[in-house]
PDB file of C-alpha atoms in Angstrom:
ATOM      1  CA  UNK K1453       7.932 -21.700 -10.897  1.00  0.00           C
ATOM      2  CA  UNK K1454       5.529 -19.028 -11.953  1.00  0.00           C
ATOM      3  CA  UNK K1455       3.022 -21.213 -12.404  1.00  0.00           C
ATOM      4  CA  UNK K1456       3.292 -22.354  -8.435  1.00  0.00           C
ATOM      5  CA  UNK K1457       3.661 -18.984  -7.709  1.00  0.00           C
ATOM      6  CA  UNK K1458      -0.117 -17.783  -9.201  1.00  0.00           C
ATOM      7  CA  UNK K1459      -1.218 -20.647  -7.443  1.00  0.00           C
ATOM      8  CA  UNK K1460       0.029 -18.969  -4.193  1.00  0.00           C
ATOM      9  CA  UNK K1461      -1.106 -15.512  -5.116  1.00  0.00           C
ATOM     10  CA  UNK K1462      -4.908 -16.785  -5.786  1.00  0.00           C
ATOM     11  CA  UNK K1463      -4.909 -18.754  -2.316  1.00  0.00           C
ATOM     12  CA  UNK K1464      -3.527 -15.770  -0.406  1.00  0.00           C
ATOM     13  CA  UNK K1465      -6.134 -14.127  -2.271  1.00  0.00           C
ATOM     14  CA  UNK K1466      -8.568 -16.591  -1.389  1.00  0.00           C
ATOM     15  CA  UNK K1467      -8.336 -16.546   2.247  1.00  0.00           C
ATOM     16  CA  UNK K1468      -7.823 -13.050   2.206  1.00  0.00           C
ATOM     17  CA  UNK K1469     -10.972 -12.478   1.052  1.00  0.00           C
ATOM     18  CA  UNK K1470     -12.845 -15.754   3.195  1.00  0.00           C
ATOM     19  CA  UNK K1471     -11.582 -13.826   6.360  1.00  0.00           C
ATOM     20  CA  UNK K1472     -12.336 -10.225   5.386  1.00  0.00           C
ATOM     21  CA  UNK K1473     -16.273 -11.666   4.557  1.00  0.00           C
ATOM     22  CA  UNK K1474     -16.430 -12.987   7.680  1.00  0.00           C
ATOM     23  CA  UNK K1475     -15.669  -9.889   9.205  1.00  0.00           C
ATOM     24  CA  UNK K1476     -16.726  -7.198   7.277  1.00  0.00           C
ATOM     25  CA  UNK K1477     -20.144  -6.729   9.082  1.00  0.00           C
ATOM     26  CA  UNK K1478     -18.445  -5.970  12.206  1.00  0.00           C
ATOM     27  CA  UNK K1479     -15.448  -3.821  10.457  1.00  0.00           C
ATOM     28  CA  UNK K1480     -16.163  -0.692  13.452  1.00  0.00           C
ATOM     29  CA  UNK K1481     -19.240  -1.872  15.093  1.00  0.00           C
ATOM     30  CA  UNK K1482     -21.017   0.475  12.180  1.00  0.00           C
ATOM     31  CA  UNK K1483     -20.814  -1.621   9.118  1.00  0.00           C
ATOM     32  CA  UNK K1484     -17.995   1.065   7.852  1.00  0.00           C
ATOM     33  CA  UNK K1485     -15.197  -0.742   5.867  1.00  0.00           C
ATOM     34  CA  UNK K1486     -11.950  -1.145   7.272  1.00  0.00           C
ATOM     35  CA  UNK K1487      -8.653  -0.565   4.407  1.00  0.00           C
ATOM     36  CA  UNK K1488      -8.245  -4.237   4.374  1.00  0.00           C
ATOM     37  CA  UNK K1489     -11.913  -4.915   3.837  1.00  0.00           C
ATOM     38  CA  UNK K1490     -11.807  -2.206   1.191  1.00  0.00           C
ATOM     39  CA  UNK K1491      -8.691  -3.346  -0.688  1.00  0.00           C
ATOM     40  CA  UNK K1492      -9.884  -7.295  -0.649  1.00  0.00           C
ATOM     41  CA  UNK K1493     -13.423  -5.876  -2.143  1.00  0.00           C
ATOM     42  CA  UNK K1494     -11.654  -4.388  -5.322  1.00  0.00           C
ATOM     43  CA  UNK K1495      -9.947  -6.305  -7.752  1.00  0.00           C
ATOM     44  CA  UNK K1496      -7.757  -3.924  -8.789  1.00  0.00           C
ATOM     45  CA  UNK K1497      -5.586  -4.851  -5.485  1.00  0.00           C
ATOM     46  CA  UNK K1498      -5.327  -8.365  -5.363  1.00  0.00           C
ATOM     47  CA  UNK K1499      -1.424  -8.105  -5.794  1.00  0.00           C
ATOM     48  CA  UNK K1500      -1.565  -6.008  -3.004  1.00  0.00           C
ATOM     49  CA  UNK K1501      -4.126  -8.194  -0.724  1.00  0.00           C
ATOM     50  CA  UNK K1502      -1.772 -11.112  -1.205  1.00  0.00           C
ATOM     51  CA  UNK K1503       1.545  -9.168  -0.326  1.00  0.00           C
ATOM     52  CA  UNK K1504      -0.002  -8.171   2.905  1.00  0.00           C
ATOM     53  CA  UNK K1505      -1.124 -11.759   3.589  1.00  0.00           C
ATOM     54  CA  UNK K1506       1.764 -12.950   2.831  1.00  0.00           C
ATOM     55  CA  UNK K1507       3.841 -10.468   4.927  1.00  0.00           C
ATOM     56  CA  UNK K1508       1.270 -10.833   7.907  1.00  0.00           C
ATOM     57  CA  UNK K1509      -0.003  -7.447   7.981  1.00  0.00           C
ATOM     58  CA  UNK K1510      -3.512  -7.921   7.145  1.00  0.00           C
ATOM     59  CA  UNK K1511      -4.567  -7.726  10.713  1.00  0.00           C
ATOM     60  CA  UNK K1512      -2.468  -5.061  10.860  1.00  0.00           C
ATOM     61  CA  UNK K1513      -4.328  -3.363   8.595  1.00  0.00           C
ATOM     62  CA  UNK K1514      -7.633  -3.762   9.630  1.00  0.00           C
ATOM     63  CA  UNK K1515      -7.039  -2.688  13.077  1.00  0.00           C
ATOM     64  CA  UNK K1516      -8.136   0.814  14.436  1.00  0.00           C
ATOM     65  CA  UNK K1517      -5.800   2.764  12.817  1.00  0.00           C
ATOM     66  CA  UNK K1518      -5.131   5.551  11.876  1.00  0.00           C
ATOM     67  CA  UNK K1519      -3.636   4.564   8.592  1.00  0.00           C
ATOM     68  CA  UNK K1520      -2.870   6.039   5.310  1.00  0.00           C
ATOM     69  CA  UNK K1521      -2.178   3.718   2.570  1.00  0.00           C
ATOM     70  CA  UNK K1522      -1.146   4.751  -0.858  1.00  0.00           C
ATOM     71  CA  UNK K1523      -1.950   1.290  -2.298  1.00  0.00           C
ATOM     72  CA  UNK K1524      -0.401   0.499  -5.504  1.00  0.00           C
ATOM     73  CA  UNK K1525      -2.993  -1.399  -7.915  1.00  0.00           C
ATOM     74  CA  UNK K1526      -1.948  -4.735  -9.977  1.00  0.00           C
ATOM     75  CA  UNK K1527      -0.791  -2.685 -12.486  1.00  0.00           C
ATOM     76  CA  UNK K1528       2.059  -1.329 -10.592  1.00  0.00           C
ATOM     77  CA  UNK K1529       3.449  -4.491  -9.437  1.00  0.00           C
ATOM     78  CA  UNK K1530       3.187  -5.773 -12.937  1.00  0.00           C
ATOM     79  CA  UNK K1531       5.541  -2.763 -14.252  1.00  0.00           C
ATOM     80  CA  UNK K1532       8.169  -4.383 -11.698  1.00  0.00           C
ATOM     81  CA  UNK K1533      11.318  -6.356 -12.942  1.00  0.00           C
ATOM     82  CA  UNK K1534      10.050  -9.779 -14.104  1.00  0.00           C
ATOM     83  CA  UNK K1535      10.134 -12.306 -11.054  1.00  0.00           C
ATOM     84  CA  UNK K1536      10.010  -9.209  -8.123  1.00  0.00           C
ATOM     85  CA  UNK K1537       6.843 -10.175  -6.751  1.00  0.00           C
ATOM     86  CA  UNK K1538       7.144 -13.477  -6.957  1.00  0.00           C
ATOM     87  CA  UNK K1539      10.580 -12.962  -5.036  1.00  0.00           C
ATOM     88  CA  UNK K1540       9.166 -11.164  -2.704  1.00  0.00           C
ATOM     89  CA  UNK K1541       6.089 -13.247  -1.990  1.00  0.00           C
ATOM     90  CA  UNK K1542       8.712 -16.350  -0.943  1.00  0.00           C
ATOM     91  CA  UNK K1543       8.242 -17.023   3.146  1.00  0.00           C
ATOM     92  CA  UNK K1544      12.642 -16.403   3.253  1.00  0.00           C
ATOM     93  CA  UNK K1545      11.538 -12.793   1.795  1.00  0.00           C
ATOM     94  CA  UNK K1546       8.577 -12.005   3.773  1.00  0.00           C
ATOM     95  CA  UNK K1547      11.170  -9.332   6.066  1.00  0.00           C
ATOM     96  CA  UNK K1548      12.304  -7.373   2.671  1.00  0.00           C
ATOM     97  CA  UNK K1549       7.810  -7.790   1.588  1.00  0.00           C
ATOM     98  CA  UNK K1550       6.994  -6.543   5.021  1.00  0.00           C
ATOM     99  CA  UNK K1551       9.817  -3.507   4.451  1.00  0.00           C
ATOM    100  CA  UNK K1552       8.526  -2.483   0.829  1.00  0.00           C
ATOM    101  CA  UNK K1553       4.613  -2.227   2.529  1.00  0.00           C
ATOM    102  CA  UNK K1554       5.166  -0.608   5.564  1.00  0.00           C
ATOM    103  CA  UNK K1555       6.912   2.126   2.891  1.00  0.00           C
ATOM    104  CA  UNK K1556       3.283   2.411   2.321  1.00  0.00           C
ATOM    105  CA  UNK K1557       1.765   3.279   5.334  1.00  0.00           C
ATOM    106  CA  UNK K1558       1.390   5.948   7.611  1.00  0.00           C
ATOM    107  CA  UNK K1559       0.085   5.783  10.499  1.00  0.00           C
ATOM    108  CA  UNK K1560      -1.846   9.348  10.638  1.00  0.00           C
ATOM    109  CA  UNK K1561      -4.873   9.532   8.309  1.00  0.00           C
ATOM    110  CA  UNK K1562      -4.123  12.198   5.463  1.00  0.00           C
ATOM    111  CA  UNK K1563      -6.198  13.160   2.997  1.00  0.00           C
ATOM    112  CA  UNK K1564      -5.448  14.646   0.031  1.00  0.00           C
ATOM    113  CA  UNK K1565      -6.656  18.652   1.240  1.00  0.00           C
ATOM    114  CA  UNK K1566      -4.265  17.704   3.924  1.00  0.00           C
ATOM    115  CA  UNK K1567      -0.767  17.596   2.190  1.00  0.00           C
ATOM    116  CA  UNK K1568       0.954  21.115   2.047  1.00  0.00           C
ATOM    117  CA  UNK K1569       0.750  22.538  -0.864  1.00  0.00           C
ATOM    118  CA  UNK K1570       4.534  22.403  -2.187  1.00  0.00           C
ATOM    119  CA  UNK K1571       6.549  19.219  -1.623  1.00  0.00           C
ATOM    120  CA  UNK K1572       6.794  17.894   1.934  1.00  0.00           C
ATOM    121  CA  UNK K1573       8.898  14.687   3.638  1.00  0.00           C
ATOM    122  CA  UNK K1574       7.016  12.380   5.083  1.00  0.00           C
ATOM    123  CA  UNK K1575       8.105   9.221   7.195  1.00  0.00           C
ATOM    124  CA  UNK K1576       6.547   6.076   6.282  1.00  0.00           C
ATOM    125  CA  UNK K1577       6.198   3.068   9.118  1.00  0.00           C
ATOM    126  CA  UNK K1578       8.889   1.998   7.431  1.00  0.00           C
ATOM    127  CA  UNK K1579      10.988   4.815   9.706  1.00  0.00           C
ATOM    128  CA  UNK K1580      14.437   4.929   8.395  1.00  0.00           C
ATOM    129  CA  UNK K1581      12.747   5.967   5.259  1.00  0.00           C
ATOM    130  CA  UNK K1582      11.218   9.207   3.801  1.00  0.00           C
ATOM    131  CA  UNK K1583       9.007   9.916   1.269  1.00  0.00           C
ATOM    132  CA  UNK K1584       8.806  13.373  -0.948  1.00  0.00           C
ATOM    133  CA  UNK K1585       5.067  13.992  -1.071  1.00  0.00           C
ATOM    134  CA  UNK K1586       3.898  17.023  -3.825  1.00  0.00           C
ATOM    135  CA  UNK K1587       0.836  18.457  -3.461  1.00  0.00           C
ATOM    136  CA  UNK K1588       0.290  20.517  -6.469  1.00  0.00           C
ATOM    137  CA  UNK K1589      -3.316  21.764  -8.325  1.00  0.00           C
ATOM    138  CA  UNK K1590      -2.286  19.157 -10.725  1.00  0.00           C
ATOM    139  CA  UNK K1591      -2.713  16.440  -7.619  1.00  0.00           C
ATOM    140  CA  UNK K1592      -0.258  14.228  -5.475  1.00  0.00           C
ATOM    141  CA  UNK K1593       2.764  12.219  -6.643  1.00  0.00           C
ATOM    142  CA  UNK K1594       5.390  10.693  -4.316  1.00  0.00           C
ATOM    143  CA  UNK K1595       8.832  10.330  -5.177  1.00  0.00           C
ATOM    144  CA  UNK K1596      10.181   7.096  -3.464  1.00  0.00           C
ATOM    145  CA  UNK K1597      13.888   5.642  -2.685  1.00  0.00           C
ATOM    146  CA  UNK K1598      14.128   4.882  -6.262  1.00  0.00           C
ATOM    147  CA  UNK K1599      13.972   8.655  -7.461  1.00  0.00           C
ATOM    148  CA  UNK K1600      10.723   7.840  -9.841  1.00  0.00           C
ATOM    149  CA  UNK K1601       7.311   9.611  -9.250  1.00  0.00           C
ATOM    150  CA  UNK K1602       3.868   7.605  -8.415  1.00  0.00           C
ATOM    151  CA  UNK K1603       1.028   9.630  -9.501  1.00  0.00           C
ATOM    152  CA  UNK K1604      -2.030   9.548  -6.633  1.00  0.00           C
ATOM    153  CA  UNK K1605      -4.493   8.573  -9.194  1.00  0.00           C
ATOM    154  CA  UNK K1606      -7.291   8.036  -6.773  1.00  0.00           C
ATOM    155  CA  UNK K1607      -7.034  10.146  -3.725  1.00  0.00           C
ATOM    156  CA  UNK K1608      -9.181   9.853  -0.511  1.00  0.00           C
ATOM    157  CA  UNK K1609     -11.212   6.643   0.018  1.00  0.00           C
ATOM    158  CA  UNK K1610     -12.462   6.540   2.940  1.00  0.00           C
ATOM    159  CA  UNK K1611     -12.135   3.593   5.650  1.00  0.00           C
ATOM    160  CA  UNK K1612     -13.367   3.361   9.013  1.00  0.00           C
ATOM    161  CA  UNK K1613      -9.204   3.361   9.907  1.00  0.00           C
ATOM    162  CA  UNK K1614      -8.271   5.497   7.830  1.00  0.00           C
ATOM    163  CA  UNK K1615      -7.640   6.381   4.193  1.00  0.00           C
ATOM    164  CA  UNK K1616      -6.451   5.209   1.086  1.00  0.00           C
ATOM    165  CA  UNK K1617      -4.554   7.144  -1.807  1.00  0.00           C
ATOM    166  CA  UNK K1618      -4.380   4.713  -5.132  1.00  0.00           C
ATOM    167  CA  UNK K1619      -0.868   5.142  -6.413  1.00  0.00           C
ATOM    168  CA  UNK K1620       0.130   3.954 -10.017  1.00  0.00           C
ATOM    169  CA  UNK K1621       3.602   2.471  -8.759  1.00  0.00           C
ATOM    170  CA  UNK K1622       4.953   0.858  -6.276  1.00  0.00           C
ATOM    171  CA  UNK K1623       7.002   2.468  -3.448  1.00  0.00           C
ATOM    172  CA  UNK K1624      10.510   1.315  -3.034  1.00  0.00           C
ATOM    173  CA  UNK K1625      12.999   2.559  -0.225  1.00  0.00           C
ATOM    174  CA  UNK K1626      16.428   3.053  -0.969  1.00  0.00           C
ATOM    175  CA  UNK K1627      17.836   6.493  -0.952  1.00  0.00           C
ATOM    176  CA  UNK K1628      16.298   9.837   0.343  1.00  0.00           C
ATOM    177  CA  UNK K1629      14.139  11.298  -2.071  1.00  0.00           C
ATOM    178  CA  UNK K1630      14.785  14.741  -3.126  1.00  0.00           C
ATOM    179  CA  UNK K1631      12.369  17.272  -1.670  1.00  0.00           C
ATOM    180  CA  UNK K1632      12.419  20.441  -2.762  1.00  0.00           C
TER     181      UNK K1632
END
């Protein structure tokens, strides 16, 4: 039920947050913050701190790195059919979860003054993927497997593994983007 299913979402969030507290003075050895500690801090990611609990990758995440992550923020997940997240956030899903994050990643850090100018593919961790990447003076969308454009709508927050790039939907594979 979707009832059961917040429940599950707040104690993913929950422990997310107990573990990355526990941690967070020794993110690098410097007191930086790692993506992880970064994303459980702001509230505007709790979808997206619970999908990577529940997929595993939370260690992951908060290892050395480098990563770029273009994390989508709660509103992004919400735009999704009703019942996706909560479909994906089932243990029998957490394969197809782990798939639609690692679409996410990358593991070089890029910032934003980085990206070509122009539109560029780029191969997620998720490697049988690509993403079309569009660096433009307007800023940085991605078009996804989907065909539909995230705007970055945050670019370039720093963590001690890497960078983040907020993103204003969420990344689905499927077929290869056009890039051109």
């Amino acid at each position: 039920t979707l009832t059961g299913v917040k429940i599950m979402l707040r104690k993913f969030i929950l422990a997310t947050a107990f573990a990355a507290a526990a941690t967070a003075s020794f993110a690098d050895g410097h007191g930086k913050k790692t993506i992880v500690d970064i994303a459980v801090a702001d509230e505007r990611f709790s979808t997206l701190v619970a999908a990577v609990t529940a997929a595993g990758l939370a260690d992951t995440l908060a290892g050395p790195g480098p990563f770029t992550v273009y994390a989508p923020v709660n509103d992004a997940f919400a735009a999704l059919p009703d019942g996706t997240v909560e479909t994906l956030l089932k243990p029998e899903n957490k394969g197809q979860l782990t798939n639609v994050l690692l679409y996410h990643v990358d593991d070089r850090k890029l910032m934003a003054s980085g990206i070509p100018h122009g539109s560029t593919y780029f191969k997620p961790l998720l490697t049988s993927e690509r993403l079309c990447i569009t660096r433009t003076a307007d800023g940085v969308t991605i078009n996804d497997g989907t065909g539909t454009m995230a705007n970055v709508v945050i670019a370039d927050i720093k963590a001690s593994n890497g960078v983040i790039h907020v993103v204003d939907k969420v990344l689905l594979p499927g077929t290869r983007p056009a890039c051109h």
